């Protein structure tokens, strides 16, 4: 492993993003066109901003963050704080120190805006005035709405109809930033019309929403922005880990264990990859997933489509299959069938360990955190907190002091109604 | 002198034209040819080369015969390209046939992607015929540095995620990264446009490989067009 050149870490907010691909333990299988079909790889040129594609396939260890993007990172409050969770430590009473990086401090409420800003900038820089995307629970949609506002872009966000109806708060947030929010399936695309013809009451799904957003971008020569999975997206998120590394250094701490929750893998990758790729020290890396979306325990490592319709190129990844329909859990951001190829590779080669938790355990962890540290975590992020609690219990049994750090990828203030429903649902007997 | 490597699909566009193409390539100053055996599934190839495989499969079932023929007429090195996926079962037979037809080296595009754990084993097995190793930017620096000296003739470095696609990449950054890692001869390919060629060579590559460009030339203007393209490339390569 290489040392981080000092110029990249001079200030807490880095000048460069970090790409782990050159430092992976094995070659990363490339994207693949499906047999007997038109080239999905070629089609990417009409879907994604050119500069994003260039980043995706120009594998460089460090990529300079454009000044226009770094400036927006500062506007949004980067670097985000790194806290020590002393009250949680006291409650757990284990021989560990717990730190967390707080991405929920960003205005749209989660880490997602780190890549939304970069992608919106690249669309803007090539003269595209309009972007599209999909959103389930709304975290990603809110990030895109905010990023688009920053660069004066129009944004059309296809929101899964069930969420559109049930989560007026997130919808209002996106609209407040100026985005157009469309319930999916919609009548704006062929995919939507087809789905609605079969079932006018269709509640929508992330798969259909992605397909609608891509189709709408292709038809109108807009650009589609992607919330996770791409190497370039994980690279943009590396600001989280690079900042944390510097912040820990300033505090004189060296982590032993790093934990983050996993949907497509972007906050995990962004947080942990700089430590995995750039540090010589022996550390443990734990990815926390949802038991209801059991990609780690039941998924297969194989080529599959990242989207339900199969418009994008196939990727070698841990996947439950693109037809997998996740149950309606509250952690909308974890309801994804696949996993970023680089993280899939690291899991398959044993560098990253995993845990999966069910909703009941996650709710308990979220409440423990709220009652000790005061912050209401996003339900997604609460999966990481659950893992921390378990690690603390184990440390107590095994002895030995440990420094544990996790990424609190988002706050859960806009999920508070969901938490209330969860409290009713999981009330003890 | 910098190298010009040309790729052809065995039996494409027809058996006789394939042989003619090779003759023409050598006379246009090509330094080595890669000859692709149509695989069951060309996983890491783009649309053009996939199409050439389909067509070749239709017009010819005589792959080994054509390779024997190619050997007879070629004075330059002949590298056979095949997907390991098709031959991993009966690999020894496959190697025997390669030696029989007189191949100078073997290139397996999926070796370091799908069979990386068995790399040493395949390297040992292919000791006689030799292995021209295929790498790409998604491979770890350490791996590229370690295996490149083991590669016969040169190390092949593919710039894009699949052959023949025009995905935008920063050619300069990619070639510079590879150049730092590769001490032996570095030949760069995959979707090279005429524009890329100069950048690739100016930034340290020892040669270029073209494939889809030639398939397109065959589709559009037959052997004459291929000859024109190769002569022009030879000029560019020698001029850098
Ligand atoms: C707060 C939060 N954390 C985590 C995730 C999971 O996605 P990823 O694994 O790409 O970070 C999401 C996705 O929407 C999210 O909103």
XYZ file of C-alpha atoms and ligand atoms in Angstrom:
685
model
C 0.000 0.000 0.000
C 1.118 3.529 -0.707
C 1.424 6.398 1.704
C -0.914 9.317 1.243
C 1.092 12.150 -0.251
C 0.932 14.958 2.239
C -0.481 17.470 -0.207
C -3.689 15.454 -0.393
C -4.241 15.617 3.325
C -2.842 19.003 4.182
C -6.155 20.443 5.071
C -9.076 18.513 6.451
C -11.138 18.980 3.303
C -8.997 17.202 0.731
C -7.977 18.585 -2.667
C -8.339 15.219 -4.318
C -10.693 12.283 -4.345
C -9.267 8.818 -3.839
C -9.952 5.894 -6.144
C -9.229 2.472 -4.638
C -9.163 0.521 -7.905
C -5.343 0.611 -8.375
C -4.960 -0.618 -4.793
C -7.484 -3.464 -4.800
C -6.142 -6.924 -3.967
C -7.358 -8.342 -7.287
C -8.301 -7.053 -10.744
C -11.727 -5.453 -10.855
C -13.819 -7.211 -13.516
C -14.868 -4.642 -16.137
C -18.478 -3.847 -17.028
C -19.822 -6.154 -19.699
C -22.305 -5.934 -22.531
C -24.969 -8.625 -22.321
C -24.825 -11.327 -24.995
C -26.834 -10.683 -28.124
C -27.966 -7.145 -27.430
C -26.977 -3.638 -28.378
C -23.963 -2.200 -26.557
C -24.982 -0.874 -23.177
C -21.452 0.403 -22.692
C -21.787 2.641 -25.767
C -25.182 3.824 -24.571
C -23.624 5.182 -21.358
C -22.297 8.082 -23.407
C -25.825 9.337 -23.886
C -26.873 8.732 -20.285
C -24.096 10.046 -18.044
C -22.138 13.313 -18.093
C -19.004 12.841 -20.170
C -16.617 13.789 -17.403
C -18.212 11.259 -15.074
C -17.717 8.504 -17.634
C -14.151 9.605 -18.071
C -13.604 9.333 -14.328
C -15.283 5.962 -14.228
C -12.873 4.483 -16.737
C -9.724 6.527 -16.256
C -8.351 4.731 -13.288
C -6.172 7.109 -11.327
C -5.441 6.855 -7.633
C -5.998 10.552 -6.923
C -8.257 12.844 -8.932
C -8.284 16.567 -8.286
C -11.585 17.897 -7.006
C -12.558 20.756 -9.353
C -12.439 24.134 -7.584
C -16.106 24.709 -8.406
C -17.015 21.506 -6.574
C -14.708 22.023 -3.623
C -16.218 25.457 -3.184
C -19.700 23.931 -2.957
C -18.440 21.341 -0.482
C -17.426 24.253 1.715
C -20.758 25.991 1.207
C -22.559 22.836 2.330
C -20.482 22.517 5.465
C -17.604 20.228 4.600
C -15.572 19.081 6.375
C -18.325 17.413 8.370
C -17.704 16.888 12.074
C -16.067 13.840 13.583
C -17.464 13.200 17.048
C -16.511 10.949 19.883
C -19.636 9.140 21.154
C -18.804 9.347 24.841
C -22.345 8.917 26.105
C -22.789 5.777 24.028
C -19.423 4.518 25.282
C -20.568 5.041 28.868
C -23.791 3.183 28.282
C -22.046 0.256 26.594
C -19.366 0.206 29.288
C -16.873 -1.655 27.094
C -13.106 -1.151 26.633
C -13.610 0.787 23.416
C -13.512 4.323 22.093
C -16.248 5.136 19.604
C -15.963 7.877 16.991
C -18.380 8.755 14.248
C -18.248 10.883 11.156
C -21.500 12.828 10.827
C -22.647 13.142 7.207
C -26.129 13.945 8.502
C -24.788 17.433 9.161
C -25.028 18.194 5.443
C -28.095 20.266 4.513
C -29.935 17.585 2.543
C -29.450 15.194 5.426
C -27.011 12.600 4.120
C -23.714 11.859 2.377
C -25.507 11.571 -0.966
C -24.931 15.213 -1.819
C -21.148 14.637 -2.062
C -21.566 12.949 -5.420
C -24.728 14.801 -6.462
C -22.747 18.059 -6.422
C -19.955 16.576 -8.541
C -22.317 15.069 -11.101
C -24.481 18.184 -11.314
C -21.325 20.212 -11.873
C -20.180 17.951 -14.717
C -23.598 18.130 -16.381
C -23.601 21.903 -15.987
C -20.026 22.190 -17.293
C -20.927 20.428 -20.522
C -23.890 22.681 -21.073
C -26.656 20.285 -20.066
C -29.372 22.206 -18.293
C -31.522 19.399 -16.992
C -30.828 16.213 -15.034
C -32.991 13.276 -14.044
C -32.830 10.660 -11.336
C -34.946 8.318 -9.256
C -35.509 8.225 -5.537
C -37.061 5.764 -3.146
C -37.276 7.175 0.331
C -36.019 10.538 -0.877
C -32.477 10.955 0.487
C -30.887 10.709 -2.942
C -33.604 12.798 -4.559
C -33.119 15.547 -1.991
C -29.374 15.534 -2.632
C -29.900 15.872 -6.386
C -32.489 18.610 -5.881
C -30.055 20.584 -3.743
C -27.072 20.022 -6.069
C -29.160 21.065 -9.065
C -30.211 24.237 -7.286
C -26.547 25.079 -6.631
C -25.739 24.975 -10.355
C -29.066 26.309 -11.614
C -30.039 23.059 -13.274
C -33.531 21.763 -13.675
C -34.094 18.371 -12.085
C -36.827 15.821 -12.691
C -36.977 13.239 -9.958
C -38.972 10.053 -10.373
C -40.125 9.135 -6.888
C -41.491 5.664 -6.170
C -45.242 6.267 -5.934
C -45.635 4.554 -2.557
C -43.068 6.955 -1.056
C -44.524 9.904 -2.950
C -47.850 9.281 -1.233
C -46.447 8.342 2.175
C -43.556 10.775 2.508
C -44.862 14.228 1.687
C -42.042 15.729 3.781
C -39.216 14.528 1.549
C -41.212 15.375 -1.538
C -41.760 18.887 -0.230
C -38.040 19.201 0.508
C -37.152 18.368 -3.101
C -39.775 20.754 -4.415
C -38.583 23.467 -2.071
C -35.137 23.198 -3.653
C -36.860 23.624 -7.013
C -36.959 20.084 -8.394
C -39.874 18.607 -10.277
C -41.001 15.478 -8.444
C -42.948 12.919 -10.464
C -44.597 9.855 -8.957
C -43.320 6.706 -10.681
C -44.768 4.900 -12.621
C -45.616 8.052 -14.545
C -47.115 8.898 -17.902
C -43.932 10.712 -18.987
C -42.184 7.566 -20.249
C -42.992 4.433 -22.238
C -41.868 2.294 -19.291
C -44.257 4.113 -16.984
C -47.192 3.936 -19.383
C -46.602 0.228 -19.923
C -46.542 -0.467 -16.202
C -49.648 1.640 -15.589
C -51.550 -0.026 -18.418
C -51.027 -3.372 -16.732
C -51.815 -2.041 -13.304
C -53.165 1.487 -12.857
C -52.661 1.125 -9.097
C -48.995 0.085 -9.353
C -47.169 1.283 -6.184
C -43.902 1.747 -8.099
C -40.452 0.351 -7.393
C -36.897 1.619 -7.492
C -36.280 -0.502 -10.602
C -39.122 1.118 -12.545
C -38.133 4.580 -11.327
C -34.520 4.114 -12.496
C -35.717 2.976 -15.900
C -38.040 5.958 -16.183
C -35.309 8.408 -15.215
C -32.889 6.937 -17.779
C -35.503 6.832 -20.530
C -36.557 10.409 -19.848
C -32.912 11.530 -20.007
C -32.290 9.647 -23.269
C -35.437 10.964 -24.936
C -34.736 14.580 -24.083
C -30.950 14.608 -24.190
C -30.778 15.376 -20.480
C -28.295 13.582 -18.227
C -29.033 10.965 -15.619
C -27.265 11.177 -12.255
C -26.486 8.001 -10.399
C -26.657 7.675 -6.619
C -24.364 4.742 -5.895
C -22.582 1.684 -7.377
C -20.366 3.450 -9.970
C -16.663 3.649 -9.117
C -16.806 7.362 -9.766
C -19.606 7.786 -7.221
C -17.658 5.889 -4.566
C -14.653 8.010 -5.445
C -16.589 11.260 -4.914
C -17.658 9.943 -1.527
C -14.006 9.426 -0.536
C -14.036 12.935 0.906
C -15.687 11.307 3.937
C -12.833 8.897 4.617
C -10.044 11.303 3.692
C -11.433 13.904 6.085
C -11.909 11.318 8.828
C -8.346 10.104 8.386
C -7.007 13.595 8.848
C -9.335 14.326 11.764
C -8.247 11.175 13.587
C -4.634 12.020 12.909
C -5.105 15.432 14.506
C -6.680 13.751 17.543
C -3.816 11.265 17.714
C -6.061 8.254 17.223
C -5.632 5.193 15.017
C -8.757 3.183 14.263
C -8.932 -0.594 14.709
C -12.397 -1.136 13.309
C -14.402 0.797 10.681
C -18.132 0.300 10.197
C -20.701 1.684 7.745
C -24.085 0.634 6.428
C -24.520 -0.594 2.887
C -27.142 -0.087 0.205
C -25.272 0.222 -3.088
C -22.025 0.776 -1.205
C -21.284 4.466 -1.675
C -21.100 5.641 1.909
C -19.197 2.518 2.931
C -16.754 2.937 0.064
C -16.401 6.662 0.584
C -15.723 6.225 4.259
C -13.619 3.061 4.393
C -11.695 2.899 1.103
C -9.054 5.497 1.953
C -8.262 3.475 5.081
C -8.315 0.162 3.194
C -6.165 1.358 0.338
C -3.811 3.862 1.906
C -3.068 2.652 5.438
C -0.541 -0.003 6.267
C -2.061 -0.716 9.653
C -4.094 -3.857 10.262
C -7.737 -2.936 10.643
C -11.100 -4.598 10.532
C -13.790 -3.391 8.120
C -17.444 -4.183 8.704
C -20.282 -3.586 6.234
C -23.743 -3.529 7.812
C -26.668 -4.527 5.615
C -30.387 -5.125 6.082
C -31.482 -8.697 6.844
C -34.559 -8.060 4.687
C -32.266 -7.448 1.683
C -29.870 -10.334 2.370
C -27.317 -9.740 -0.376
C -24.372 -10.726 1.806
C -25.827 -13.957 3.162
C -27.827 -15.026 0.108
C -26.506 -13.025 -2.830
C -24.318 -14.430 -5.573
C -21.125 -12.874 -6.943
C -21.798 -12.724 -10.675
C -22.505 -10.433 -13.624
C -25.915 -8.803 -13.286
C -27.669 -5.615 -14.342
C -27.556 -2.702 -11.904
C -31.049 -1.630 -13.017
C -34.219 -3.694 -13.266
C -34.821 -3.083 -16.977
C -31.268 -3.949 -18.008
C -30.504 -0.677 -19.788
C -27.113 -0.242 -18.113
C -24.082 -2.528 -18.710
C -23.769 -5.650 -16.583
C -21.472 -5.470 -13.579
C -19.791 -8.230 -11.642
C -21.219 -7.805 -8.191
C -22.834 -9.442 -5.219
C -26.488 -9.477 -6.170
C -29.860 -10.878 -5.263
C -30.885 -10.659 -8.914
C -32.345 -7.641 -10.643
C -35.852 -9.080 -10.201
C -35.482 -9.217 -6.441
C -38.305 -7.275 -4.832
C -37.216 -6.140 -1.396
C -39.857 -6.120 1.318
C -41.116 -2.653 2.292
C -38.670 -1.822 5.089
C -38.223 1.699 6.373
C -34.557 1.882 5.397
C -35.431 2.756 1.814
C -31.780 3.423 0.962
C -30.814 -0.191 1.631
C -33.469 -1.708 -0.626
C -31.169 -2.416 -3.540
C -30.448 -5.813 -5.088
C -26.792 -5.244 -5.980
C -23.537 -3.935 -4.541
C -20.769 -1.761 -6.017
C -18.284 -4.010 -7.900
C -15.266 -2.867 -5.866
C -17.025 -3.557 -2.562
C -18.287 -6.888 -3.885
C -14.704 -7.820 -4.688
C -13.463 -6.778 -1.244
C -16.220 -8.776 0.445
C -15.612 -11.815 -1.775
C -11.899 -11.708 -1.006
C -12.462 -11.423 2.733
C -11.027 -7.920 3.239
C -14.412 -6.529 4.275
C -16.600 -8.475 6.697
C -20.362 -8.100 6.849
C -23.294 -8.271 9.239
C -27.019 -8.113 8.531
C -29.670 -6.853 10.905
C -33.437 -6.959 10.938
C -35.613 -3.919 11.419
C -36.461 -4.613 15.063
C -32.783 -4.674 16.126
C -32.096 -1.590 14.071
C -34.910 0.350 15.692
C -33.544 -0.523 19.107
C -30.073 0.692 18.123
C -31.445 3.923 16.681
C -33.275 4.688 19.917
C -30.250 3.883 22.053
C -28.221 6.313 19.959
C -30.866 9.032 20.061
C -31.254 8.712 23.824
C -27.513 8.824 24.473
C -26.011 11.048 21.792
C -29.123 13.039 20.935
C -28.894 12.578 17.182
C -31.688 10.717 15.449
C -29.900 8.523 12.920
C -31.299 7.715 9.494
C -32.696 4.163 9.669
C -30.041 3.148 7.135
C -27.236 4.478 9.313
C -28.754 2.795 12.367
C -27.618 -0.521 10.897
C -24.034 0.611 11.514
C -24.922 1.634 15.063
C -26.354 -1.822 15.683
C -23.026 -3.280 14.567
C -21.148 -0.967 16.946
C -23.267 -2.137 19.863
C -22.480 -5.762 19.020
C -18.777 -5.010 18.632
C -18.791 -3.345 22.045
C -20.383 -6.412 23.614
C -17.779 -8.640 22.048
C -14.938 -6.362 23.132
C -16.273 -6.575 26.659
C -16.130 -10.373 26.546
C -12.715 -10.562 24.903
C -10.959 -7.683 26.606
C -8.428 -5.513 24.737
C -8.891 -1.810 24.003
C -10.175 -0.846 20.624
C -10.831 2.312 18.649
C -13.974 1.975 16.561
C -15.234 4.488 14.045
C -18.426 4.464 12.017
C -20.046 6.627 9.427
C -23.357 8.155 10.419
C -24.417 8.554 6.810
C -27.567 10.548 7.489
C -29.894 11.969 10.111
C -33.391 10.612 10.607
C -35.407 13.724 11.390
C -37.468 13.313 8.242
C -37.934 9.632 9.075
C -39.483 10.349 12.415
C -42.985 9.336 11.295
C -41.538 6.037 10.110
C -39.848 5.524 13.433
C -43.172 6.087 15.114
C -44.782 3.409 12.954
C -41.879 1.094 13.718
C -42.353 1.680 17.435
C -45.984 0.605 17.097
C -45.136 -2.366 14.929
C -42.368 -3.692 17.143
C -43.851 -2.878 20.533
C -43.043 -5.719 22.882
C -45.653 -8.403 23.626
C 11.184 1.386 -33.252
C 7.600 1.448 -32.086
C 5.342 -1.496 -32.759
C 2.202 -1.741 -34.831
C 0.122 -4.766 -33.871
C -2.952 -5.719 -35.900
C -5.870 -7.834 -34.764
C -7.905 -10.059 -37.092
C -10.692 -12.507 -36.374
C -9.853 -15.961 -37.706
C -12.059 -16.675 -40.735
C -13.417 -13.141 -41.023
C -14.842 -11.901 -43.337
C -14.341 -15.144 -45.289
C -11.676 -17.824 -45.142
C -9.845 -16.658 -48.247
C -10.098 -12.958 -47.463
C -8.745 -13.604 -43.986
C -5.603 -15.105 -45.481
C -5.298 -12.253 -47.944
C -5.669 -9.718 -45.142
C -2.722 -11.225 -43.311
C -0.541 -11.039 -46.373
C -1.527 -7.424 -46.844
C -0.929 -6.595 -43.176
C 2.619 -7.894 -43.278
C 3.376 -6.001 -46.440
C 2.029 -2.788 -44.877
C 4.655 -3.084 -42.151
C 2.676 -4.606 -39.294
C 5.064 -5.965 -36.634
C 2.872 -8.705 -35.198
C -0.659 -10.007 -35.626
C -3.162 -11.153 -33.059
C -5.564 -13.726 -34.424
C -8.786 -14.183 -32.495
C -10.504 -17.564 -32.335
C -14.274 -16.941 -32.193
C -15.293 -17.724 -28.600
C -18.622 -19.003 -27.301
C -19.155 -15.649 -25.619
C -16.862 -12.674 -26.201
C -17.340 -11.326 -22.720
C -14.942 -8.418 -22.878
C -15.366 -7.434 -26.510
C -17.480 -4.643 -27.924
C -20.118 -4.817 -30.654
C -17.816 -4.754 -33.711
C -15.582 -7.619 -32.739
C -18.566 -9.587 -31.452
C -20.148 -9.173 -34.865
C -16.986 -10.386 -36.587
C -16.985 -13.515 -34.413
C -20.582 -14.295 -35.327
C -19.898 -13.878 -38.977
C -16.672 -15.912 -38.833
C -18.471 -18.735 -37.075
C -20.973 -18.856 -39.913
C -18.471 -18.923 -42.749
C -15.775 -21.121 -41.275
C -15.442 -24.134 -39.053
C -11.836 -24.480 -40.021
C -10.093 -22.356 -37.447
C -7.009 -24.535 -36.957
C -6.558 -25.032 -40.670
C -6.611 -21.278 -41.157
C -4.075 -20.735 -38.406
C -1.790 -23.297 -40.075
C -2.227 -21.422 -43.330
C -1.508 -18.123 -41.590
C 1.729 -19.497 -40.191
C 2.850 -20.512 -43.663
C 2.488 -17.058 -45.127
C 3.516 -14.886 -42.154
C 7.065 -13.957 -41.366
C 6.064 -11.803 -38.379
C 5.017 -13.103 -34.925
C 1.552 -14.590 -34.723
C -0.219 -14.326 -31.392
C -3.342 -16.423 -30.963
C -6.100 -14.821 -28.932
C -8.670 -17.055 -27.246
C -10.944 -16.911 -24.226
C -9.673 -19.251 -21.538
C -13.277 -19.892 -20.628
C -13.630 -22.019 -23.771
C -10.497 -24.120 -23.179
C -9.962 -24.382 -19.440
C -11.389 -27.935 -19.522
C -9.151 -29.374 -22.255
C -6.319 -26.899 -21.939
C -3.489 -29.331 -22.718
C -5.094 -30.347 -26.008
C -5.500 -26.700 -26.850
C -1.821 -26.015 -26.157
C -0.755 -28.964 -28.278
C -2.702 -27.629 -31.204
C -1.219 -24.162 -30.737
C 2.299 -25.603 -30.857
C 1.342 -27.695 -33.848
C 0.211 -24.660 -35.860
C 3.329 -22.771 -34.813
C 1.821 -19.911 -32.797
C 4.435 -17.560 -31.316
C 2.396 -16.720 -28.263
C -1.017 -16.949 -26.668
C -3.172 -14.114 -25.348
C -6.049 -14.922 -22.984
C -8.129 -11.777 -22.322
C -10.023 -13.336 -19.422
C -7.035 -14.919 -17.647
C -6.328 -12.135 -15.146
C -9.986 -11.249 -14.764
C -11.716 -14.573 -14.253
C -8.802 -16.905 -13.489
C -6.466 -14.662 -11.520
C -6.045 -17.230 -8.737
C -4.782 -19.806 -11.237
C -2.443 -17.409 -13.006
C 0.788 -19.148 -11.939
C -0.560 -22.485 -13.021
C -1.445 -21.221 -16.498
C 1.846 -19.405 -16.810
C 3.647 -22.680 -16.138
C 1.469 -24.639 -18.548
C 1.982 -22.156 -21.363
C 5.760 -22.076 -20.938
C 6.403 -23.596 -24.363
C 4.148 -21.457 -26.499
C 4.508 -18.384 -24.272
C 1.943 -15.974 -22.915
C 1.357 -12.397 -23.997
C -0.383 -11.067 -20.929
C -3.446 -8.872 -21.173
C -3.918 -6.156 -18.554
C -6.237 -3.181 -18.157
C -6.563 -0.100 -15.940
C -8.821 -1.922 -13.456
C -5.955 -4.149 -12.419
C -4.014 -3.349 -9.275
C -0.696 -1.563 -9.788
C 1.130 -4.244 -7.869
C -0.191 -6.991 -10.100
C 0.667 -5.172 -13.323
C 4.197 -4.500 -12.090
C 4.674 -8.095 -10.987
C 3.431 -9.890 -14.074
C 4.579 -7.587 -16.853
C 8.140 -8.985 -17.125
C 6.651 -12.460 -17.566
C 4.827 -11.439 -20.721
C 6.155 -12.680 -24.055
C 6.842 -10.175 -26.871
C 5.213 -7.300 -24.944
C 2.651 -6.512 -22.274
C -0.783 -5.748 -23.683
C -2.714 -2.956 -21.962
C -6.362 -2.385 -22.946
C -7.524 1.183 -22.348
C -11.292 0.829 -22.425
C -13.803 -1.437 -20.705
C -14.400 -3.327 -23.962
C -12.896 -3.378 -27.444
C -14.159 -0.937 -29.998
C -16.200 1.294 -27.733
C -15.686 5.020 -27.824
C -15.994 5.561 -24.095
C -14.149 8.775 -23.225
C -11.025 8.108 -21.173
C -8.015 10.200 -20.293
C -5.547 8.364 -22.498
C -2.569 10.323 -21.222
C -3.258 9.540 -17.558
C -3.845 5.859 -18.261
C -0.733 5.336 -20.347
C 1.448 7.204 -17.877
C 0.231 5.055 -15.031
C 0.969 1.874 -16.962
C 4.358 3.119 -18.155
C 5.531 3.605 -14.569
C 4.699 -0.012 -13.803
C 5.868 -1.774 -16.949
C 9.596 -2.185 -17.556
C 9.322 -4.358 -20.663
C 7.597 -3.447 -23.921
C 4.164 -1.921 -23.474
C 1.597 -2.192 -26.252
C -1.661 -0.309 -25.817
C -5.009 -1.031 -27.463
C -8.816 -1.209 -27.125
C -10.946 1.250 -28.989
C -8.003 3.386 -30.167
C -9.077 6.205 -32.420
C -6.530 7.769 -34.773
C -6.516 10.648 -32.319
C -5.557 8.400 -29.406
C -2.640 6.806 -31.241
C -0.290 9.757 -31.043
C -1.121 10.423 -27.396
C -0.530 6.793 -26.504
C 2.882 6.732 -28.150
C 4.011 10.157 -26.950
C 3.283 9.165 -23.380
C 5.533 6.190 -23.305
C 3.892 3.225 -24.992
C 6.176 1.083 -27.147
C 3.439 0.255 -29.576
C -0.225 0.218 -30.413
C -2.695 -2.522 -31.219
C -5.709 -1.961 -33.432
C -8.628 -4.298 -33.924
C -12.062 -2.751 -34.178
C -10.635 -0.046 -36.421
C -9.619 -2.767 -38.896
C -12.895 -4.665 -38.607
C -14.673 -1.437 -39.478
C -12.308 -0.915 -42.405
C -13.072 -4.435 -43.646
C -16.806 -3.796 -43.352
C -16.593 -0.470 -45.116
C -13.989 -0.929 -47.805
C -12.535 -4.418 -47.737
C -8.851 -5.178 -48.080
C -7.993 -1.953 -49.849
C -9.336 0.101 -47.004
C -7.454 -2.024 -44.472
C -4.287 -1.494 -46.426
C -4.841 2.243 -46.485
C -5.500 2.367 -42.736
C -2.480 0.248 -41.882
C -0.114 2.270 -44.050
C -1.353 5.450 -42.491
C -0.923 4.020 -38.993
C 2.556 2.806 -39.849
C 3.391 6.354 -40.844
C 2.010 7.790 -37.640
C 3.772 5.198 -35.484
C 7.105 5.805 -37.196
C 6.643 9.547 -37.054
C 6.296 9.809 -33.290
C -28.651 7.820 4.922
C -28.293 6.758 3.946
N -27.308 5.895 4.256
C -26.966 4.905 3.434
C -27.597 4.707 2.225
C -27.193 3.530 1.395
O -26.646 3.783 0.163
P -25.092 3.611 -0.066
O -24.743 2.196 0.331
O -24.869 3.847 -1.504
O -24.405 4.588 0.788
C -28.601 5.599 1.823
C -29.259 5.471 0.508
O -30.174 6.136 0.139
C -28.956 6.637 2.715
O -29.926 7.517 2.379
